[in-house]
Amino acid sequence: MIPSFPIHRSWRLNERHYGALQGYNKDAVINTLYDPDDVRNWRRSWDIAPPLMTDDHPHYNIVKKQYSEEEIKEMGGDIPRGESLVQTAARLVPLWHSQIHPNILNGSVILVVAHANSLRSLIASVFDVEKEEIEKLRIPTGTPLIYNLDGEGKPLPVPDQCGILDGEFLWPLDECPVLFDDFELVASLQRVPSDDTTPKF
């Protein structure tokens, strides 16, 4: 029998909100709408947010329905309209201090299941990773990353592991995921059909 474990769900672990880019094909960004250099900065940078989502955005109601009234109240009365990594970290750090870290100190093993940018934000904030390094960091999808912490909640370095992370992947990787992959910018911004599996913001 598979043992059961308590599960705590929180909107604070949601993926970073890409604002006006939300729901669009990552590889379909038009030069006349957004400059390619701006898009790269929005994707990689620590403190630069994309253009904000407006009420008439085609995905506004879809995003809003993902949150309960209580969660929206906790956010200050409105859903996120777009976030930089530092803004994503600002909503994640309270969860670390209120739920995750105290349980670790009590001896629990905690599995944090979240998205790549949420994890980048959390790692940067609670483990004091330099923003220049976190901007280059790519978190592999579906690859557990294990941290062993000291009494102050700081990660114990793992020999021969990727230096930025100070953690250990559950299985070996071919290379350290320290360079954020570039993406090709194409000449038109197209809506992606609902059955299209192309990565989106």
mmCIF file of N, CA, C and O in Angstrom, residues 39-130:
data_model
loop_
_atom_site.group_PDB
_atom_site.id
_atom_site.type_symbol
_atom_site.label_atom_id
_atom_site.label_comp_id
_atom_site.label_asym_id
_atom_site.label_seq_id
_atom_site.Cartn_x
_atom_site.Cartn_y
_atom_site.Cartn_z
ATOM 1 N N VAL A 39 11.464 40.865 -24.923
ATOM 2 C CA VAL A 39 10.909 39.558 -24.565
ATOM 3 C C VAL A 39 11.955 38.719 -23.832
ATOM 4 O O VAL A 39 11.654 38.057 -22.833
ATOM 5 N N ARG A 40 13.184 38.749 -24.300
ATOM 6 C CA ARG A 40 14.250 38.008 -23.618
ATOM 7 C C ARG A 40 14.442 38.523 -22.196
ATOM 8 O O ARG A 40 14.629 37.745 -21.255
ATOM 9 N N ASN A 41 14.386 39.842 -22.032
ATOM 10 C CA ASN A 41 14.534 40.416 -20.695
ATOM 11 C C ASN A 41 13.382 40.011 -19.788
ATOM 12 O O ASN A 41 13.580 39.703 -18.609
ATOM 13 N N TRP A 42 12.163 40.020 -20.320
ATOM 14 C CA TRP A 42 11.011 39.624 -19.509
ATOM 15 C C TRP A 42 11.129 38.176 -19.071
ATOM 16 O O TRP A 42 10.753 37.823 -17.953
ATOM 17 N N ARG A 43 11.629 37.328 -19.928
ATOM 18 C CA ARG A 43 11.731 35.904 -19.608
ATOM 19 C C ARG A 43 12.838 35.622 -18.604
ATOM 20 O O ARG A 43 12.680 34.785 -17.718
ATOM 21 N N ARG A 44 13.969 36.296 -18.722
ATOM 22 C CA ARG A 44 15.148 35.924 -17.950
ATOM 23 C C ARG A 44 15.373 36.742 -16.696
ATOM 24 O O ARG A 44 15.874 36.234 -15.701
ATOM 25 N N SER A 45 15.054 38.038 -16.766
ATOM 26 C CA SER A 45 15.527 38.953 -15.731
ATOM 27 C C SER A 45 14.850 38.710 -14.390
ATOM 28 O O SER A 45 13.760 38.140 -14.299
ATOM 29 N N TRP A 46 15.496 39.191 -13.347
ATOM 30 C CA TRP A 46 15.016 39.035 -11.984
ATOM 31 C C TRP A 46 13.940 40.056 -11.639
ATOM 32 O O TRP A 46 12.974 39.751 -10.949
ATOM 33 N N ASP A 47 14.078 41.281 -12.147
ATOM 34 C CA ASP A 47 13.209 42.351 -11.656
ATOM 35 C C ASP A 47 12.491 43.136 -12.754
ATOM 36 O O ASP A 47 11.998 44.235 -12.512
ATOM 37 N N ILE A 48 12.412 42.591 -13.965
ATOM 38 C CA ILE A 48 11.685 43.260 -15.047
ATOM 39 C C ILE A 48 10.420 42.469 -15.352
ATOM 40 O O ILE A 48 10.484 41.295 -15.716
ATOM 41 N N ALA A 49 9.267 43.114 -15.196
ATOM 42 C CA ALA A 49 7.983 42.455 -15.442
ATOM 43 C C ALA A 49 7.528 42.697 -16.878
ATOM 44 O O ALA A 49 7.855 43.727 -17.475
ATOM 45 N N PRO A 50 6.772 41.768 -17.451
ATOM 46 C CA PRO A 50 6.209 41.973 -18.792
ATOM 47 C C PRO A 50 5.063 42.976 -18.731
ATOM 48 O O PRO A 50 4.621 43.361 -17.642
ATOM 49 N N PRO A 51 4.538 43.416 -19.885
ATOM 50 C CA PRO A 51 3.346 44.274 -19.881
ATOM 51 C C PRO A 51 2.206 43.585 -19.137
ATOM 52 O O PRO A 51 2.052 42.364 -19.213
ATOM 53 N N LEU A 52 1.413 44.362 -18.414
ATOM 54 C CA LEU A 52 0.380 43.779 -17.570
ATOM 55 C C LEU A 52 -0.835 43.330 -18.380
ATOM 56 O O LEU A 52 -1.164 43.900 -19.418
ATOM 57 N N MET A 53 -1.503 42.310 -17.876
ATOM 58 C CA MET A 53 -2.742 41.822 -18.474
ATOM 59 C C MET A 53 -3.876 42.793 -18.143
ATOM 60 O O MET A 53 -4.029 43.225 -17.000
ATOM 61 N N THR A 54 -4.684 43.119 -19.134
ATOM 62 C CA THR A 54 -5.832 44.000 -18.933
ATOM 63 C C THR A 54 -7.117 43.184 -18.843
ATOM 64 O O THR A 54 -7.139 41.989 -19.151
ATOM 65 N N ASP A 55 -8.207 43.851 -18.435
ATOM 66 C CA ASP A 55 -9.486 43.153 -18.276
ATOM 67 C C ASP A 55 -10.003 42.571 -19.586
ATOM 68 O O ASP A 55 -10.763 41.593 -19.574
ATOM 69 N N ASP A 56 -9.628 43.175 -20.721
ATOM 70 C CA ASP A 56 -10.126 42.690 -22.006
ATOM 71 C C ASP A 56 -9.192 41.666 -22.655
ATOM 72 O O ASP A 56 -9.410 41.257 -23.800
ATOM 73 N N HIS A 57 -8.168 41.237 -21.938
ATOM 74 C CA HIS A 57 -7.280 40.189 -22.453
ATOM 75 C C HIS A 57 -8.087 38.900 -22.615
ATOM 76 O O HIS A 57 -8.913 38.563 -21.757
ATOM 77 N N PRO A 58 -7.888 38.148 -23.710
ATOM 78 C CA PRO A 58 -8.689 36.933 -23.937
ATOM 79 C C PRO A 58 -8.539 35.870 -22.857
ATOM 80 O O PRO A 58 -9.384 34.983 -22.749
ATOM 81 N N HIS A 59 -7.478 35.950 -22.039
ATOM 82 C CA HIS A 59 -7.282 34.948 -20.997
ATOM 83 C C HIS A 59 -7.567 35.481 -19.590
ATOM 84 O O HIS A 59 -7.367 34.767 -18.614
ATOM 85 N N TYR A 60 -8.045 36.723 -19.494
ATOM 86 C CA TYR A 60 -8.264 37.304 -18.161
ATOM 87 C C TYR A 60 -9.251 36.481 -17.338
ATOM 88 O O TYR A 60 -8.981 36.110 -16.189
ATOM 89 N N ASN A 61 -10.413 36.176 -17.912
ATOM 90 C CA ASN A 61 -11.428 35.434 -17.164
ATOM 91 C C ASN A 61 -10.988 34.006 -16.865
ATOM 92 O O ASN A 61 -11.344 33.440 -15.825
ATOM 93 N N ILE A 62 -10.206 33.419 -17.773
ATOM 94 C CA ILE A 62 -9.691 32.067 -17.542
ATOM 95 C C ILE A 62 -8.772 32.060 -16.328
ATOM 96 O O ILE A 62 -8.858 31.185 -15.455
ATOM 97 N N VAL A 63 -7.894 33.061 -16.250
ATOM 98 C CA VAL A 63 -6.975 33.158 -15.114
ATOM 99 C C VAL A 63 -7.740 33.443 -13.828
ATOM 100 O O VAL A 63 -7.493 32.824 -12.785
ATOM 101 N N LYS A 64 -8.697 34.350 -13.898
ATOM 102 C CA LYS A 64 -9.431 34.742 -12.690
ATOM 103 C C LYS A 64 -10.200 33.573 -12.087
ATOM 104 O O LYS A 64 -10.296 33.441 -10.860
ATOM 105 N N LYS A 65 -10.744 32.692 -12.934
ATOM 106 C CA LYS A 65 -11.520 31.554 -12.446
ATOM 107 C C LYS A 65 -10.663 30.541 -11.690
ATOM 108 O O LYS A 65 -11.194 29.675 -10.992
ATOM 109 N N GLN A 66 -9.348 30.640 -11.822
ATOM 110 C CA GLN A 66 -8.462 29.702 -11.138
ATOM 111 C C GLN A 66 -8.335 30.011 -9.648
ATOM 112 O O GLN A 66 -7.806 29.198 -8.890
ATOM 113 N N TYR A 67 -8.807 31.186 -9.241
ATOM 114 C CA TYR A 67 -8.652 31.610 -7.853
ATOM 115 C C TYR A 67 -10.008 31.693 -7.157
ATOM 116 O O TYR A 67 -11.005 32.105 -7.753
ATOM 117 N N SER A 68 -10.024 31.325 -5.885
ATOM 118 C CA SER A 68 -11.235 31.469 -5.084
ATOM 119 C C SER A 68 -11.362 32.916 -4.601
ATOM 120 O O SER A 68 -10.400 33.694 -4.662
ATOM 121 N N GLU A 69 -12.550 33.269 -4.118
ATOM 122 C CA GLU A 69 -12.749 34.621 -3.593
ATOM 123 C C GLU A 69 -11.825 34.883 -2.411
ATOM 124 O O GLU A 69 -11.306 35.990 -2.243
ATOM 125 N N GLU A 70 -11.619 33.854 -1.598
ATOM 126 C CA GLU A 70 -10.730 34.003 -0.437
ATOM 127 C C GLU A 70 -9.293 34.270 -0.882
ATOM 128 O O GLU A 70 -8.589 35.100 -0.288
ATOM 129 N N GLU A 71 -8.856 33.573 -1.933
ATOM 130 C CA GLU A 71 -7.497 33.779 -2.435
ATOM 131 C C GLU A 71 -7.332 35.175 -3.026
ATOM 132 O O GLU A 71 -6.309 35.838 -2.804
ATOM 133 N N ILE A 72 -8.338 35.634 -3.772
ATOM 134 C CA ILE A 72 -8.273 36.976 -4.356
ATOM 135 C C ILE A 72 -8.231 38.029 -3.249
ATOM 136 O O ILE A 72 -7.498 39.022 -3.336
ATOM 137 N N LYS A 73 -8.977 37.795 -2.186
ATOM 138 C CA LYS A 73 -8.944 38.713 -1.048
ATOM 139 C C LYS A 73 -7.553 38.734 -0.422
ATOM 140 O O LYS A 73 -7.036 39.797 -0.047
ATOM 141 N N GLU A 74 -6.934 37.554 -0.330
ATOM 142 C CA GLU A 74 -5.584 37.464 0.231
ATOM 143 C C GLU A 74 -4.570 38.198 -0.643
ATOM 144 O O GLU A 74 -3.557 38.702 -0.157
ATOM 145 N N MET A 75 -4.851 38.279 -1.948
ATOM 146 C CA MET A 75 -3.962 38.975 -2.878
ATOM 147 C C MET A 75 -4.147 40.489 -2.840
ATOM 148 O O MET A 75 -3.418 41.218 -3.507
ATOM 149 N N GLY A 76 -5.138 40.949 -2.109
ATOM 150 C CA GLY A 76 -5.385 42.381 -2.056
ATOM 151 C C GLY A 76 -6.569 42.819 -2.883
ATOM 152 O O GLY A 76 -6.749 44.016 -3.126
ATOM 153 N N GLY A 77 -7.379 41.854 -3.358
ATOM 154 C CA GLY A 77 -8.600 42.195 -4.063
ATOM 155 C C GLY A 77 -8.550 42.035 -5.567
ATOM 156 O O GLY A 77 -9.551 42.268 -6.250
ATOM 157 N N ASP A 78 -7.409 41.641 -6.108
ATOM 158 C CA ASP A 78 -7.304 41.465 -7.552
ATOM 159 C C ASP A 78 -6.314 40.348 -7.849
ATOM 160 O O ASP A 78 -5.411 40.076 -7.055
ATOM 161 N N ILE A 79 -6.497 39.696 -9.004
ATOM 162 C CA ILE A 79 -5.565 38.649 -9.415
ATOM 163 C C ILE A 79 -4.277 39.289 -9.921
ATOM 164 O O ILE A 79 -4.253 40.481 -10.242
ATOM 165 N N PRO A 80 -3.191 38.522 -10.008
ATOM 166 C CA PRO A 80 -1.968 39.074 -10.607
ATOM 167 C C PRO A 80 -2.231 39.512 -12.041
ATOM 168 O O PRO A 80 -2.997 38.886 -12.767
ATOM 169 N N ARG A 81 -1.598 40.589 -12.455
ATOM 170 C CA ARG A 81 -1.733 41.083 -13.827
ATOM 171 C C ARG A 81 -0.447 40.888 -14.623
ATOM 172 O O ARG A 81 -0.410 41.163 -15.818
ATOM 173 N N GLY A 82 0.596 40.416 -13.963
ATOM 174 C CA GLY A 82 1.900 40.222 -14.578
ATOM 175 C C GLY A 82 2.961 40.306 -13.501
ATOM 176 O O GLY A 82 2.836 41.118 -12.579
ATOM 177 N N GLU A 83 3.996 39.456 -13.593
ATOM 178 C CA GLU A 83 4.981 39.393 -12.520
ATOM 179 C C GLU A 83 6.404 39.273 -13.059
ATOM 180 O O GLU A 83 6.652 38.570 -14.040
ATOM 181 N N SER A 84 7.311 39.931 -12.383
ATOM 182 C CA SER A 84 8.731 39.648 -12.550
ATOM 183 C C SER A 84 9.065 38.487 -11.619
ATOM 184 O O SER A 84 8.229 38.057 -10.813
ATOM 185 N N LEU A 85 10.293 37.986 -11.697
ATOM 186 C CA LEU A 85 10.688 36.921 -10.776
ATOM 187 C C LEU A 85 10.691 37.410 -9.332
ATOM 188 O O LEU A 85 10.323 36.673 -8.416
ATOM 189 N N VAL A 86 11.099 38.657 -9.110
ATOM 190 C CA VAL A 86 11.142 39.162 -7.739
ATOM 191 C C VAL A 86 9.728 39.297 -7.168
ATOM 192 O O VAL A 86 9.505 39.067 -5.967
ATOM 193 N N GLN A 87 8.747 39.623 -8.010
ATOM 194 C CA GLN A 87 7.361 39.672 -7.550
ATOM 195 C C GLN A 87 6.818 38.273 -7.280
ATOM 196 O O GLN A 87 6.038 38.073 -6.343
ATOM 197 N N THR A 88 7.236 37.318 -8.090
ATOM 198 C CA THR A 88 6.860 35.928 -7.842
ATOM 199 C C THR A 88 7.431 35.467 -6.507
ATOM 200 O O THR A 88 6.749 34.805 -5.714
ATOM 201 N N ALA A 89 8.676 35.833 -6.246
ATOM 202 C CA ALA A 89 9.312 35.475 -4.978
ATOM 203 C C ALA A 89 8.585 36.101 -3.793
ATOM 204 O O ALA A 89 8.462 35.479 -2.730
ATOM 205 N N ALA A 90 8.083 37.320 -3.969
ATOM 206 C CA ALA A 90 7.419 38.019 -2.869
ATOM 207 C C ALA A 90 6.189 37.270 -2.373
ATOM 208 O O ALA A 90 5.850 37.330 -1.186
ATOM 209 N N ARG A 91 5.494 36.557 -3.266
ATOM 210 C CA ARG A 91 4.326 35.791 -2.812
ATOM 211 C C ARG A 91 4.709 34.393 -2.336
ATOM 212 O O ARG A 91 3.947 33.740 -1.623
ATOM 213 N N LEU A 92 5.911 33.923 -2.736
ATOM 214 C CA LEU A 92 6.355 32.594 -2.332
ATOM 215 C C LEU A 92 7.024 32.579 -0.959
ATOM 216 O O LEU A 92 6.850 31.632 -0.184
ATOM 217 N N VAL A 93 7.783 33.609 -0.650
ATOM 218 C CA VAL A 93 8.561 33.623 0.589
ATOM 219 C C VAL A 93 7.679 33.486 1.839
ATOM 220 O O VAL A 93 8.051 32.761 2.775
ATOM 221 N N PRO A 94 6.498 34.143 1.911
ATOM 222 C CA PRO A 94 5.646 33.920 3.094
ATOM 223 C C PRO A 94 5.256 32.457 3.287
ATOM 224 O O PRO A 94 5.148 31.986 4.428
ATOM 225 N N LEU A 95 5.050 31.723 2.189
ATOM 226 C CA LEU A 95 4.724 30.303 2.300
ATOM 227 C C LEU A 95 5.915 29.523 2.844
ATOM 228 O O LEU A 95 5.752 28.591 3.640
ATOM 229 N N TRP A 96 7.112 29.893 2.416
ATOM 230 C CA TRP A 96 8.324 29.253 2.936
ATOM 231 C C TRP A 96 8.416 29.436 4.448
ATOM 232 O O TRP A 96 8.650 28.481 5.191
ATOM 233 N N HIS A 97 8.206 30.666 4.911
ATOM 234 C CA HIS A 97 8.367 30.960 6.338
ATOM 235 C C HIS A 97 7.223 30.408 7.188
ATOM 236 O O HIS A 97 7.445 30.040 8.349
ATOM 237 N N SER A 98 6.020 30.332 6.618
ATOM 238 C CA SER A 98 4.872 29.907 7.422
ATOM 239 C C SER A 98 4.616 28.405 7.384
ATOM 240 O O SER A 98 4.108 27.834 8.355
ATOM 241 N N GLN A 99 4.967 27.745 6.276
ATOM 242 C CA GLN A 99 4.611 26.339 6.109
ATOM 243 C C GLN A 99 5.817 25.423 5.870
ATOM 244 O O GLN A 99 5.971 24.406 6.545
ATOM 245 N N ILE A 100 6.644 25.785 4.906
ATOM 246 C CA ILE A 100 7.683 24.854 4.461
ATOM 247 C C ILE A 100 8.833 24.763 5.460
ATOM 248 O O ILE A 100 9.151 23.679 5.969
ATOM 249 N N HIS A 101 9.461 25.885 5.759
ATOM 250 C CA HIS A 101 10.642 25.873 6.624
ATOM 251 C C HIS A 101 10.347 25.361 8.034
ATOM 252 O O HIS A 101 11.112 24.540 8.564
ATOM 253 N N PRO A 102 9.253 25.796 8.686
ATOM 254 C CA PRO A 102 8.969 25.265 10.028
ATOM 255 C C PRO A 102 8.824 23.748 10.057
ATOM 256 O O PRO A 102 9.269 23.091 11.007
ATOM 257 N N ASN A 103 8.211 23.175 9.028
ATOM 258 C CA ASN A 103 8.058 21.719 8.991
ATOM 259 C C ASN A 103 9.391 21.018 8.757
ATOM 260 O O ASN A 103 9.624 19.920 9.280
ATOM 261 N N ILE A 104 10.271 21.644 7.981
ATOM 262 C CA ILE A 104 11.612 21.078 7.807
ATOM 263 C C ILE A 104 12.355 21.071 9.140
ATOM 264 O O ILE A 104 12.992 20.077 9.517
ATOM 265 N N LEU A 105 12.263 22.177 9.885
ATOM 266 C CA LEU A 105 12.936 22.264 11.175
ATOM 267 C C LEU A 105 12.383 21.248 12.170
ATOM 268 O O LEU A 105 13.088 20.813 13.088
ATOM 269 N N ASN A 106 11.120 20.853 11.978
ATOM 270 C CA ASN A 106 10.510 19.842 12.849
ATOM 271 C C ASN A 106 10.864 18.419 12.434
ATOM 272 O O ASN A 106 10.379 17.456 13.031
ATOM 273 N N GLY A 107 11.689 18.288 11.393
ATOM 274 C CA GLY A 107 12.145 16.968 10.983
ATOM 275 C C GLY A 107 11.414 16.357 9.813
ATOM 276 O O GLY A 107 11.694 15.214 9.437
ATOM 277 N N SER A 108 10.477 17.094 9.224
ATOM 278 C CA SER A 108 9.725 16.559 8.093
ATOM 279 C C SER A 108 10.531 16.674 6.800
ATOM 280 O O SER A 108 11.370 17.565 6.649
ATOM 281 N N VAL A 109 10.258 15.762 5.889
ATOM 282 C CA VAL A 109 10.797 15.845 4.532
ATOM 283 C C VAL A 109 9.699 16.436 3.657
ATOM 284 O O VAL A 109 8.613 15.868 3.551
ATOM 285 N N ILE A 110 9.964 17.577 3.048
ATOM 286 C CA ILE A 110 8.948 18.316 2.307
ATOM 287 C C ILE A 110 9.215 18.211 0.810
ATOM 288 O O ILE A 110 10.332 18.454 0.351
ATOM 289 N N LEU A 111 8.186 17.855 0.064
ATOM 290 C CA LEU A 111 8.256 17.846 -1.391
ATOM 291 C C LEU A 111 7.510 19.069 -1.904
ATOM 292 O O LEU A 111 6.299 19.190 -1.720
ATOM 293 N N VAL A 112 8.239 19.994 -2.520
ATOM 294 C CA VAL A 112 7.636 21.198 -3.091
ATOM 295 C C VAL A 112 7.430 20.956 -4.582
ATOM 296 O O VAL A 112 8.394 20.768 -5.327
ATOM 297 N N VAL A 113 6.184 20.949 -5.008
ATOM 298 C CA VAL A 113 5.849 20.712 -6.412
ATOM 299 C C VAL A 113 5.370 22.036 -7.001
ATOM 300 O O VAL A 113 4.340 22.573 -6.591
ATOM 301 N N ALA A 114 6.128 22.560 -7.941
ATOM 302 C CA ALA A 114 5.794 23.862 -8.514
ATOM 303 C C ALA A 114 6.371 23.951 -9.921
ATOM 304 O O ALA A 114 6.891 22.975 -10.457
ATOM 305 N N HIS A 115 6.280 25.142 -10.497
ATOM 306 C CA HIS A 115 6.749 25.375 -11.857
ATOM 307 C C HIS A 115 8.175 25.926 -11.845
ATOM 308 O O HIS A 115 8.685 26.366 -10.816
ATOM 309 N N ALA A 116 8.798 25.925 -13.015
ATOM 310 C CA ALA A 116 10.210 26.296 -13.112
ATOM 311 C C ALA A 116 10.486 27.694 -12.569
ATOM 312 O O ALA A 116 11.406 27.895 -11.769
ATOM 313 N N ASN A 117 9.699 28.684 -12.983
ATOM 314 C CA ASN A 117 9.967 30.049 -12.534
ATOM 315 C C ASN A 117 9.635 30.240 -11.060
ATOM 316 O O ASN A 117 10.299 31.015 -10.366
ATOM 317 N N SER A 118 8.613 29.552 -10.574
ATOM 318 C CA SER A 118 8.312 29.610 -9.146
ATOM 319 C C SER A 118 9.484 29.055 -8.342
ATOM 320 O O SER A 118 9.890 29.627 -7.324
ATOM 321 N N LEU A 119 10.038 27.944 -8.805
ATOM 322 C CA LEU A 119 11.167 27.331 -8.105
ATOM 323 C C LEU A 119 12.417 28.197 -8.202
ATOM 324 O O LEU A 119 13.168 28.335 -7.229
ATOM 325 N N ARG A 120 12.655 28.797 -9.366
ATOM 326 C CA ARG A 120 13.792 29.711 -9.498
ATOM 327 C C ARG A 120 13.673 30.862 -8.507
ATOM 328 O O ARG A 120 14.646 31.246 -7.850
ATOM 329 N N SER A 121 12.465 31.413 -8.389
ATOM 330 C CA SER A 121 12.238 32.530 -7.475
ATOM 331 C C SER A 121 12.463 32.117 -6.028
ATOM 332 O O SER A 121 13.087 32.847 -5.246
ATOM 333 N N LEU A 122 11.953 30.942 -5.674
ATOM 334 C CA LEU A 122 12.086 30.463 -4.301
ATOM 335 C C LEU A 122 13.549 30.193 -3.956
ATOM 336 O O LEU A 122 14.042 30.605 -2.903
ATOM 337 N N ILE A 123 14.260 29.512 -4.854
ATOM 338 C CA ILE A 123 15.673 29.202 -4.625
ATOM 339 C C ILE A 123 16.485 30.481 -4.466
ATOM 340 O O ILE A 123 17.328 30.604 -3.570
ATOM 341 N N ALA A 124 16.228 31.453 -5.333
ATOM 342 C CA ALA A 124 16.978 32.710 -5.277
ATOM 343 C C ALA A 124 16.753 33.437 -3.962
ATOM 344 O O ALA A 124 17.693 34.001 -3.376
ATOM 345 N N SER A 125 15.519 33.427 -3.474
ATOM 346 C CA SER A 125 15.171 34.216 -2.297
ATOM 347 C C SER A 125 15.619 33.576 -0.991
ATOM 348 O O SER A 125 16.211 34.237 -0.139
ATOM 349 N N VAL A 126 15.346 32.297 -0.824
ATOM 350 C CA VAL A 126 15.611 31.683 0.483
ATOM 351 C C VAL A 126 17.036 31.160 0.606
ATOM 352 O O VAL A 126 17.529 30.967 1.721
ATOM 353 N N PHE A 127 17.725 30.958 -0.540
ATOM 354 C CA PHE A 127 19.089 30.455 -0.484
ATOM 355 C C PHE A 127 20.112 31.495 -0.940
ATOM 356 O O PHE A 127 21.275 31.170 -1.182
ATOM 357 N N ASP A 128 19.668 32.751 -1.079
ATOM 358 C CA ASP A 128 20.568 33.879 -1.359
ATOM 359 C C ASP A 128 21.415 33.673 -2.610
ATOM 360 O O ASP A 128 22.626 33.915 -2.611
ATOM 361 N N VAL A 129 20.784 33.244 -3.686
ATOM 362 C CA VAL A 129 21.487 33.111 -4.963
ATOM 363 C C VAL A 129 21.531 34.478 -5.634
ATOM 364 O O VAL A 129 20.534 35.206 -5.657
ATOM 365 N N GLU A 130 22.682 34.854 -6.163
ATOM 366 C CA GLU A 130 22.819 36.142 -6.835
ATOM 367 C C GLU A 130 21.872 36.219 -8.028
ATOM 368 O O GLU A 130 21.675 35.240 -8.751
#
